[in-house]
mmCIF file of N, CA and C in Angstrom:
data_model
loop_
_atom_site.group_PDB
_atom_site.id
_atom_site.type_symbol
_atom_site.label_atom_id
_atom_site.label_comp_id
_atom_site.label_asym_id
_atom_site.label_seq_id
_atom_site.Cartn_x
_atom_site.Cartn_y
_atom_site.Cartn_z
ATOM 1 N N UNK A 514 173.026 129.675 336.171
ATOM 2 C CA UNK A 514 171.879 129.246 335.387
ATOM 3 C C UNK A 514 171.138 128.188 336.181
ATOM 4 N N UNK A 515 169.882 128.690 336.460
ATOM 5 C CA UNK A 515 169.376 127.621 337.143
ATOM 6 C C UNK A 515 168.220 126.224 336.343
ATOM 7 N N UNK A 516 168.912 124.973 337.048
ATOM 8 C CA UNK A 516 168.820 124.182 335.968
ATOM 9 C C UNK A 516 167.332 123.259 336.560
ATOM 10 N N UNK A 517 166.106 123.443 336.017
ATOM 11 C CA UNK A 517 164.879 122.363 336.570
ATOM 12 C C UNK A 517 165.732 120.868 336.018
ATOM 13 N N UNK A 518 165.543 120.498 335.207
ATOM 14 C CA UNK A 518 166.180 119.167 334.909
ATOM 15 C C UNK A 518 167.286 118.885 334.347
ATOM 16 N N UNK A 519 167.475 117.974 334.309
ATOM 17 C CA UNK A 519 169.133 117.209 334.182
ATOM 18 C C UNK A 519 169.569 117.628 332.985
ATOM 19 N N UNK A 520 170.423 117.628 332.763
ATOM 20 C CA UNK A 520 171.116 118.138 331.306
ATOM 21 C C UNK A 520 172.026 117.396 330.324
ATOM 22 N N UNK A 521 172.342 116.873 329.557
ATOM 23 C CA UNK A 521 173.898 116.159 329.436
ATOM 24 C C UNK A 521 174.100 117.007 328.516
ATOM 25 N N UNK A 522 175.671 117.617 329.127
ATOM 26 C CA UNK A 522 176.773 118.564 328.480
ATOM 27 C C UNK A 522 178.112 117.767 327.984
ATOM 28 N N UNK A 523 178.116 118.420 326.815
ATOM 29 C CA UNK A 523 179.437 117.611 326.220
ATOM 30 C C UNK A 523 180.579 118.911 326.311
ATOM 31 N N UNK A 524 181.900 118.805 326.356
ATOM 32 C CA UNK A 524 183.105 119.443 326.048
ATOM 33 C C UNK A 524 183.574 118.868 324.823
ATOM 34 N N UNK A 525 184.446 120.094 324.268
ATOM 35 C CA UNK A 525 185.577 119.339 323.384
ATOM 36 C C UNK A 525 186.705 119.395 323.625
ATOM 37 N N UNK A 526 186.905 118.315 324.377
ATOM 38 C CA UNK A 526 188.256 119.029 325.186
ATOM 39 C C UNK A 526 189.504 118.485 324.613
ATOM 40 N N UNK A 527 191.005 119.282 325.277
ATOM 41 C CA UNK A 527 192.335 119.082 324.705
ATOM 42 C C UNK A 527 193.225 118.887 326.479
ATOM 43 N N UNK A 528 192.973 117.368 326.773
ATOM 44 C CA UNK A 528 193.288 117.494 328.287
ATOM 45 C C UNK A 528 192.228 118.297 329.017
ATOM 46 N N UNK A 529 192.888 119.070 329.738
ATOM 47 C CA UNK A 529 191.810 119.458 330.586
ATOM 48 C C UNK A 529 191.342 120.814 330.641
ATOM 49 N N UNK A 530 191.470 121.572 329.432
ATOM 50 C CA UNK A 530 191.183 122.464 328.779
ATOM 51 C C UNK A 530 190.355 122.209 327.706
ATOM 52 N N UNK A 531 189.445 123.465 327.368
ATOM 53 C CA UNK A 531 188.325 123.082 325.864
ATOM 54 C C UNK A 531 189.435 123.132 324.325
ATOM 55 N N UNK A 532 189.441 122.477 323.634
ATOM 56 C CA UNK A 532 189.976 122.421 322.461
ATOM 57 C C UNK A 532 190.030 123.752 321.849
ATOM 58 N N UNK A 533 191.141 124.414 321.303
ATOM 59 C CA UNK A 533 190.928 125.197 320.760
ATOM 60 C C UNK A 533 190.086 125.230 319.459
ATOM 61 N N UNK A 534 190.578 124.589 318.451
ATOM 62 C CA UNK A 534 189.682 123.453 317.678
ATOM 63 C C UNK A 534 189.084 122.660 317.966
ATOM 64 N N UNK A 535 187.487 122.583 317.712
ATOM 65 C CA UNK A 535 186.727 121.538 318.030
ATOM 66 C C UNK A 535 187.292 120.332 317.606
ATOM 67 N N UNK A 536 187.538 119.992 316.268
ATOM 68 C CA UNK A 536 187.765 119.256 315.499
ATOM 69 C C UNK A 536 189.161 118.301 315.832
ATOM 70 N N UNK A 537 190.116 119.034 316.795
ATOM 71 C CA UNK A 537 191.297 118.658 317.221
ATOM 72 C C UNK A 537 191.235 118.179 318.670
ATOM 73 N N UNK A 538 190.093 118.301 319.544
ATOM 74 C CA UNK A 538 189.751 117.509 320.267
ATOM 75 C C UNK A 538 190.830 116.418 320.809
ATOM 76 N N UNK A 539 191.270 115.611 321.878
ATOM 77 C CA UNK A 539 191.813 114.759 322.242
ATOM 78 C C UNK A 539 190.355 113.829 323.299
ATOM 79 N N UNK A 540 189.228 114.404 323.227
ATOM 80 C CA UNK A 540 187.778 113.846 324.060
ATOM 81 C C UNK A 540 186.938 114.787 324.046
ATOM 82 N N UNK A 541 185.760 114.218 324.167
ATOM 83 C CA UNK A 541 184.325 114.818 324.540
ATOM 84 C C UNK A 541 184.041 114.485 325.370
ATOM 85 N N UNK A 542 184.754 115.381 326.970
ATOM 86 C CA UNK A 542 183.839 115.076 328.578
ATOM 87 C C UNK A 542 182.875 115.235 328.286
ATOM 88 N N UNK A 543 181.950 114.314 329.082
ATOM 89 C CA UNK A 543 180.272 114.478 329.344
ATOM 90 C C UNK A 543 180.161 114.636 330.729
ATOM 91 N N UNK A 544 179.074 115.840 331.122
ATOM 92 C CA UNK A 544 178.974 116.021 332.355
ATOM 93 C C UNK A 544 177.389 116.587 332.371
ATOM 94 N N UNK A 545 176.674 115.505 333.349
ATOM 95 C CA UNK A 545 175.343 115.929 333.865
ATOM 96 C C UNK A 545 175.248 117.298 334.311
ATOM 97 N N UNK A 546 174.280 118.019 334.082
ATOM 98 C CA UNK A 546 174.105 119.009 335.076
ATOM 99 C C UNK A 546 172.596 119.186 335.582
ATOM 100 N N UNK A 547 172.569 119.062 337.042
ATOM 101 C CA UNK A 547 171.318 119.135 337.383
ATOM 102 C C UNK A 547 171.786 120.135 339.153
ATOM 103 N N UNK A 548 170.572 120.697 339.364
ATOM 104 C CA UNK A 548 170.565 121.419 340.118
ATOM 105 C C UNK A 548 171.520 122.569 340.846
ATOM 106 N N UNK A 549 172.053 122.712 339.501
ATOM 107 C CA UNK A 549 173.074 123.915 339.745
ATOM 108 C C UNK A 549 174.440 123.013 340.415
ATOM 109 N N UNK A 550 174.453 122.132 339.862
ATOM 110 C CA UNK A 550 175.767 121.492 339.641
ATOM 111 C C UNK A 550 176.109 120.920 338.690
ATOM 112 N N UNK A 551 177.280 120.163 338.502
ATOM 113 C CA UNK A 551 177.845 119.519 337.318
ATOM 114 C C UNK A 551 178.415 118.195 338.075
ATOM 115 N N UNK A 552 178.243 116.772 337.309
ATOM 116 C CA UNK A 552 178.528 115.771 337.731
ATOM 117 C C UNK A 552 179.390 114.730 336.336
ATOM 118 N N UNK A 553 180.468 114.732 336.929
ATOM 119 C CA UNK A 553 181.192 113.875 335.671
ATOM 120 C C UNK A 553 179.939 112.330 335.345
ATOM 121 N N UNK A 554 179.900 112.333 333.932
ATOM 122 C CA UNK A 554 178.846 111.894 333.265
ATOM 123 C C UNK A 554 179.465 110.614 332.302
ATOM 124 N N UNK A 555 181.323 110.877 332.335
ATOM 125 C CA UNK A 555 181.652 109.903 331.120
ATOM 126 C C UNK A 555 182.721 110.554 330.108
ATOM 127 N N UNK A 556 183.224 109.717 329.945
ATOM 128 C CA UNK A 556 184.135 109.990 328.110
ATOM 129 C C UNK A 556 183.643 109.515 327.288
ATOM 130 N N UNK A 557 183.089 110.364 326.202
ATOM 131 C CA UNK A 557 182.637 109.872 325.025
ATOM 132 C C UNK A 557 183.881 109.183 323.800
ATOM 133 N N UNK A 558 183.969 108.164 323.461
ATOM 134 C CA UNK A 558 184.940 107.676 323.165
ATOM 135 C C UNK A 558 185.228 108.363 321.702
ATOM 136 N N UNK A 559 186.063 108.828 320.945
ATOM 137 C CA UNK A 559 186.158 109.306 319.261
ATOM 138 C C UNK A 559 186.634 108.411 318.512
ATOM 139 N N UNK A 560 185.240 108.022 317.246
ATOM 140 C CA UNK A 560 185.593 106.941 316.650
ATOM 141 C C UNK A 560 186.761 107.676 315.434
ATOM 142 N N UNK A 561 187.082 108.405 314.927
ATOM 143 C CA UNK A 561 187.811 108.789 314.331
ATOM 144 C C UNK A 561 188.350 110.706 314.262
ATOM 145 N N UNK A 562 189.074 110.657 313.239
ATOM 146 C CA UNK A 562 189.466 112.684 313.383
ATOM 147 C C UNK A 562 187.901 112.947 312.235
ATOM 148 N N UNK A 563 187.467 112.117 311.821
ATOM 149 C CA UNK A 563 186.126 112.789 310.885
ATOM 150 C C UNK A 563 185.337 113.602 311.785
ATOM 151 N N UNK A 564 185.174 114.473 311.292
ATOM 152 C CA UNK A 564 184.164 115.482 311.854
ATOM 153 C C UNK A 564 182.437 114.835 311.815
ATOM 154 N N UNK A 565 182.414 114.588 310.968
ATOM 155 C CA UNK A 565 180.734 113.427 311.175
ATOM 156 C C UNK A 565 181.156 112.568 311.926
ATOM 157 N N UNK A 566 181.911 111.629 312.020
ATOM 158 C CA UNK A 566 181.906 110.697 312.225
ATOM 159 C C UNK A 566 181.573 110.892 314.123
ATOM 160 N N UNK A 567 182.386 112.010 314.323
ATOM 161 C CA UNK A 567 182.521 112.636 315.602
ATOM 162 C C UNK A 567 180.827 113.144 316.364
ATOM 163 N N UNK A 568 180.517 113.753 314.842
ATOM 164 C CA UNK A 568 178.976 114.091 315.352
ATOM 165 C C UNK A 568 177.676 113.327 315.894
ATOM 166 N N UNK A 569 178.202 112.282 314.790
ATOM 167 C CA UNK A 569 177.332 111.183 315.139
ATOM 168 C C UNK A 569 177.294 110.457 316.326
ATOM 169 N N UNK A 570 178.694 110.064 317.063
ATOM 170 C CA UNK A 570 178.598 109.982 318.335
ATOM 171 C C UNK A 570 178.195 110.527 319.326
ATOM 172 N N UNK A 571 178.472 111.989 319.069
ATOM 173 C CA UNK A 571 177.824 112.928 319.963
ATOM 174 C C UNK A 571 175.978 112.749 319.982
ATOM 175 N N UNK A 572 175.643 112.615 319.324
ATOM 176 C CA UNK A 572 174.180 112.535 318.825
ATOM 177 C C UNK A 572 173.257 110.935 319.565
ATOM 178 N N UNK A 573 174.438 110.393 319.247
ATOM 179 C CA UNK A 573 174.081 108.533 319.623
ATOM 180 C C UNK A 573 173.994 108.641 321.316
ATOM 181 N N UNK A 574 174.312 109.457 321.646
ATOM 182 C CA UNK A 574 174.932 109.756 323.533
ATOM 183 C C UNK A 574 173.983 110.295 324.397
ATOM 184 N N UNK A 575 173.170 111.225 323.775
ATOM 185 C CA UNK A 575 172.018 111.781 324.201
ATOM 186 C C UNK A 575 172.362 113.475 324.850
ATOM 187 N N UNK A 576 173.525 113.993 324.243
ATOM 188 C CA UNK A 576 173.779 114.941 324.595
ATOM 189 C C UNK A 576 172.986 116.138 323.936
ATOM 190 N N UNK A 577 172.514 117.378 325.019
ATOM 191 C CA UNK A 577 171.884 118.304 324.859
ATOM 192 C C UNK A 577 172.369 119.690 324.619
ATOM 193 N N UNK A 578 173.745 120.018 325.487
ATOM 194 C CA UNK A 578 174.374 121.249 324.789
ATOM 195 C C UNK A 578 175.518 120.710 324.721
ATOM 196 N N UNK A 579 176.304 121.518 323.795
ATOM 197 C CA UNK A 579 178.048 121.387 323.482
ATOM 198 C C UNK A 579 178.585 122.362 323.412
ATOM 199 N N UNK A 580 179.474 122.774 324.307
ATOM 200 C CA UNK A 580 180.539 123.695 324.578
ATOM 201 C C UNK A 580 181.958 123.342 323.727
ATOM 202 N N UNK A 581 181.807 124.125 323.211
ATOM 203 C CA UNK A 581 183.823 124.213 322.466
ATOM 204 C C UNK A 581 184.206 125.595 321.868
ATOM 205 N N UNK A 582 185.289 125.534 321.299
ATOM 206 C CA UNK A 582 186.104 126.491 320.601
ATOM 207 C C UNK A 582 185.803 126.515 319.556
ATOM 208 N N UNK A 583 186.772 126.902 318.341
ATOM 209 C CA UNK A 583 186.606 126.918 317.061
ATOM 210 C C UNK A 583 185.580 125.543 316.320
ATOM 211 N N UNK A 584 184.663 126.008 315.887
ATOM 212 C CA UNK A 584 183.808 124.651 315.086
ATOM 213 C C UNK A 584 184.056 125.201 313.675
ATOM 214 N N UNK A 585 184.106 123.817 312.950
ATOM 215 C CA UNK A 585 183.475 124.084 311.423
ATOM 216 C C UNK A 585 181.901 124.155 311.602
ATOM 217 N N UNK A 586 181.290 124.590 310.708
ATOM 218 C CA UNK A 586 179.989 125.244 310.189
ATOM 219 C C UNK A 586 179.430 124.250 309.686
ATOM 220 N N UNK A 587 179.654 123.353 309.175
ATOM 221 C CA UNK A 587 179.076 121.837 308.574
ATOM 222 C C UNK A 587 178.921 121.284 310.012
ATOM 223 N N UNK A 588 179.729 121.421 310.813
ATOM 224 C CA UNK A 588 179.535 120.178 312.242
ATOM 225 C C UNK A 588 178.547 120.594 312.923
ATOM 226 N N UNK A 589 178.777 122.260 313.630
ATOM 227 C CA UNK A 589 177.783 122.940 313.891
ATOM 228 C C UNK A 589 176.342 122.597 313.388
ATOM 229 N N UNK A 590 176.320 123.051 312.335
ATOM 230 C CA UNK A 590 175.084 122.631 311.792
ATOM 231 C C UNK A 590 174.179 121.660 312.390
ATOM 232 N N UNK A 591 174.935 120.213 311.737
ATOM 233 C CA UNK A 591 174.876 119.077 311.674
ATOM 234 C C UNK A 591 174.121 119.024 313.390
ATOM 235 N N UNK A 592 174.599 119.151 314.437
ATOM 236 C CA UNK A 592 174.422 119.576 315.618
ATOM 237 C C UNK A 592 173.568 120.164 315.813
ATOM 238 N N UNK A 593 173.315 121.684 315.483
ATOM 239 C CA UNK A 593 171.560 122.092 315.755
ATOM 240 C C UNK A 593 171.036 121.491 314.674
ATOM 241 N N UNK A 594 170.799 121.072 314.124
ATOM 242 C CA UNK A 594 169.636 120.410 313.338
ATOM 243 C C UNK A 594 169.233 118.961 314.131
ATOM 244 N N UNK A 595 170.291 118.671 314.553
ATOM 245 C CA UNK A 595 169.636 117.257 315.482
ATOM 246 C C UNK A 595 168.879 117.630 317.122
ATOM 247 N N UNK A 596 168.869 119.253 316.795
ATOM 248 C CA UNK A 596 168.356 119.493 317.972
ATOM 249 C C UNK A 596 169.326 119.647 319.760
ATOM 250 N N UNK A 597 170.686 120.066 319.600
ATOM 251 C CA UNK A 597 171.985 120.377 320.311
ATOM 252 C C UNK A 597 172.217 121.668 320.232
ATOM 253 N N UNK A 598 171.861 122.116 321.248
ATOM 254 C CA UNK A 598 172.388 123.542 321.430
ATOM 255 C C UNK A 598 173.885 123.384 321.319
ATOM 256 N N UNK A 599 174.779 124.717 320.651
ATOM 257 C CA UNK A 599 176.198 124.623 320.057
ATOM 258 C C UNK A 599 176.547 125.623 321.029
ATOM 259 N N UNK A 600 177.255 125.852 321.740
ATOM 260 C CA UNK A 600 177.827 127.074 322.444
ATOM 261 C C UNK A 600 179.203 127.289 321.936
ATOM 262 N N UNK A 601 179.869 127.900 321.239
ATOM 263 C CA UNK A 601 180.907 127.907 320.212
ATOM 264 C C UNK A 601 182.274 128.948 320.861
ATOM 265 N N UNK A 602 183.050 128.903 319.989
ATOM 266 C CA UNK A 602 184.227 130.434 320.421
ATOM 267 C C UNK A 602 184.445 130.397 322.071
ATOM 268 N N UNK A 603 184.615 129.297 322.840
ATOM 269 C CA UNK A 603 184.994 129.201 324.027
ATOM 270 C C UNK A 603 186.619 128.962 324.648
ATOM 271 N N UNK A 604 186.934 129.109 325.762
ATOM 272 C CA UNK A 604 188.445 128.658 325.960
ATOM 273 C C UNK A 604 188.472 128.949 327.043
ATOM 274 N N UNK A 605 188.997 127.637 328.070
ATOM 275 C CA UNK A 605 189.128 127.778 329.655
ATOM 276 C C UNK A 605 189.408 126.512 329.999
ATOM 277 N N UNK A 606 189.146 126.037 330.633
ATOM 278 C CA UNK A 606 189.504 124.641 331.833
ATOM 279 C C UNK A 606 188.138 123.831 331.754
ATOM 280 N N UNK A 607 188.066 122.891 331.850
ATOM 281 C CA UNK A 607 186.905 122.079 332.352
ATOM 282 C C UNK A 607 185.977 123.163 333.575
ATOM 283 N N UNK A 608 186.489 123.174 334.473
ATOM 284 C CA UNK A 608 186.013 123.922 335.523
ATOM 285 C C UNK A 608 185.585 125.081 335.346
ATOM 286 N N UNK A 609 186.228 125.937 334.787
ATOM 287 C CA UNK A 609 186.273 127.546 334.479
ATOM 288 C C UNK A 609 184.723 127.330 333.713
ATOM 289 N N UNK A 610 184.591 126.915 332.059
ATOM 290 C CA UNK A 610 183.544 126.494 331.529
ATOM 291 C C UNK A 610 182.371 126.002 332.255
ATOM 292 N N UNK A 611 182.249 125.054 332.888
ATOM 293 C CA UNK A 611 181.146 124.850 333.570
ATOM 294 C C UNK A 611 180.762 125.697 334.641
ATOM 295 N N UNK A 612 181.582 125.923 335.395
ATOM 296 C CA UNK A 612 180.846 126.996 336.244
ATOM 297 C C UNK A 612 180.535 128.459 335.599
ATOM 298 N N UNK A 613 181.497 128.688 334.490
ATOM 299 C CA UNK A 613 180.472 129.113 333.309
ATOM 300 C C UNK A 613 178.922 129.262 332.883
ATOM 301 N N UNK A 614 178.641 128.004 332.566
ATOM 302 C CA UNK A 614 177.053 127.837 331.863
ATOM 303 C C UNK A 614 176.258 127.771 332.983
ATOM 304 N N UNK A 615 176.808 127.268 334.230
ATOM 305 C CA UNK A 615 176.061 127.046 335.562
ATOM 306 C C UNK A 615 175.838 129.006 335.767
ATOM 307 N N UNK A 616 176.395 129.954 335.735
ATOM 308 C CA UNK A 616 176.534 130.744 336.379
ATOM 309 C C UNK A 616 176.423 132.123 335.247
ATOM 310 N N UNK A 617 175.943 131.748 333.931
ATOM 311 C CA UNK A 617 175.605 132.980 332.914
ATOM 312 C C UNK A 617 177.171 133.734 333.123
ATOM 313 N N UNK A 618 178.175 133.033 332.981
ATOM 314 C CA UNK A 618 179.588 133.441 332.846
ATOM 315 C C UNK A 618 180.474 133.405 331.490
ATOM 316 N N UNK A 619 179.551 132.693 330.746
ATOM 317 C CA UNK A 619 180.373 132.278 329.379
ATOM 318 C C UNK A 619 180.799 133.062 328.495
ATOM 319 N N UNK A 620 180.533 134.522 329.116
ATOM 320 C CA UNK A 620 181.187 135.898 327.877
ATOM 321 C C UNK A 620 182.141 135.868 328.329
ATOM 322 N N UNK A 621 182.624 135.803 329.222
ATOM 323 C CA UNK A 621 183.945 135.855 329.860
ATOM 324 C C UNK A 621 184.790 135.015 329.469
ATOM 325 N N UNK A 622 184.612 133.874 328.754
ATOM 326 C CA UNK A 622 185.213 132.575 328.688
ATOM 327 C C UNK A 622 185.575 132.739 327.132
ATOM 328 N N UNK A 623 185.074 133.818 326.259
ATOM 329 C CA UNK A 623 185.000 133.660 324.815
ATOM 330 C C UNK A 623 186.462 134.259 324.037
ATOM 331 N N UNK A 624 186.748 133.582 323.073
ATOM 332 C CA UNK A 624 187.661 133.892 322.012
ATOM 333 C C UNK A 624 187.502 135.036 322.134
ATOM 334 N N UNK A 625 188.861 135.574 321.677
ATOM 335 C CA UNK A 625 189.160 137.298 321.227
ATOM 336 C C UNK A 625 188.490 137.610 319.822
ATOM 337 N N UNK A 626 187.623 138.728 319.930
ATOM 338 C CA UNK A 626 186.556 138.910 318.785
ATOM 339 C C UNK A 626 185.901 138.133 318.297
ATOM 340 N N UNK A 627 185.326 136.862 319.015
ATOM 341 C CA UNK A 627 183.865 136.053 319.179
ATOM 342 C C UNK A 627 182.848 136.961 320.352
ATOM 343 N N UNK A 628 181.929 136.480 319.820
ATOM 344 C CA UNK A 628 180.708 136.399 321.225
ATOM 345 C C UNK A 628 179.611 135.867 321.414
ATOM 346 N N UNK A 629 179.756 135.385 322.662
ATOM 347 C CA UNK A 629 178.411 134.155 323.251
ATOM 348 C C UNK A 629 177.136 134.876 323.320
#
């Protein structure tokens, strides 16, 4: 995917894999992406297991898309309506994922009977 300007991408990650559950998360890597790369950007810190509470940080951060696994539908939401692209039903590595979205790879990356 070729990128004109900078991006900030969030994960929901579980270590160094995407969460299977969004919601179960252990962090939200943030990683720039500009020019057909990806640049570690930060840990978004989690003020609690609340699912708003979670969103709202995400939102306060200036992040533009979010990659994860299983979401609830209230968070989701909550998320495109603030204007966050949701990329949902995912599962792979930090790495695997991003060179993913960099590279129109993310069907490959999707839950069994999801699709991107």
């Amino acid at each position: 995917m070729k990128t004109d300007s900078a991006k900030l991408i969030c994960l929901a990650c579980y270590q160094d894999r995407l969460a299977s559950v969004c919601e179960n998360a252990d962090g939200y890597k943030l990683f720039e992406i500009r020019d057909d790369n990806f640049y570690p950007a930060g840990l978004l810190s989690l003020p609690s297991k609340d699912p708003m509470d979670r969103t709202s940080a995400i939102l306060a951060c200036g992040v533009t898309i979010f990659l994860c696994g299983a979401i609830r539908n209230r968070t989701r939401h909550a998320l495109e309506r603030a204007g966050i692209t949701v990329i949902p039903w995912l599962t792979g590595t930090e790495n695997q994922v991003l060179e993913g979205y960099l590279h129109d790879g993310l069907a490959e990356l999707t839950m069994p009977g999801a699709t991107v």
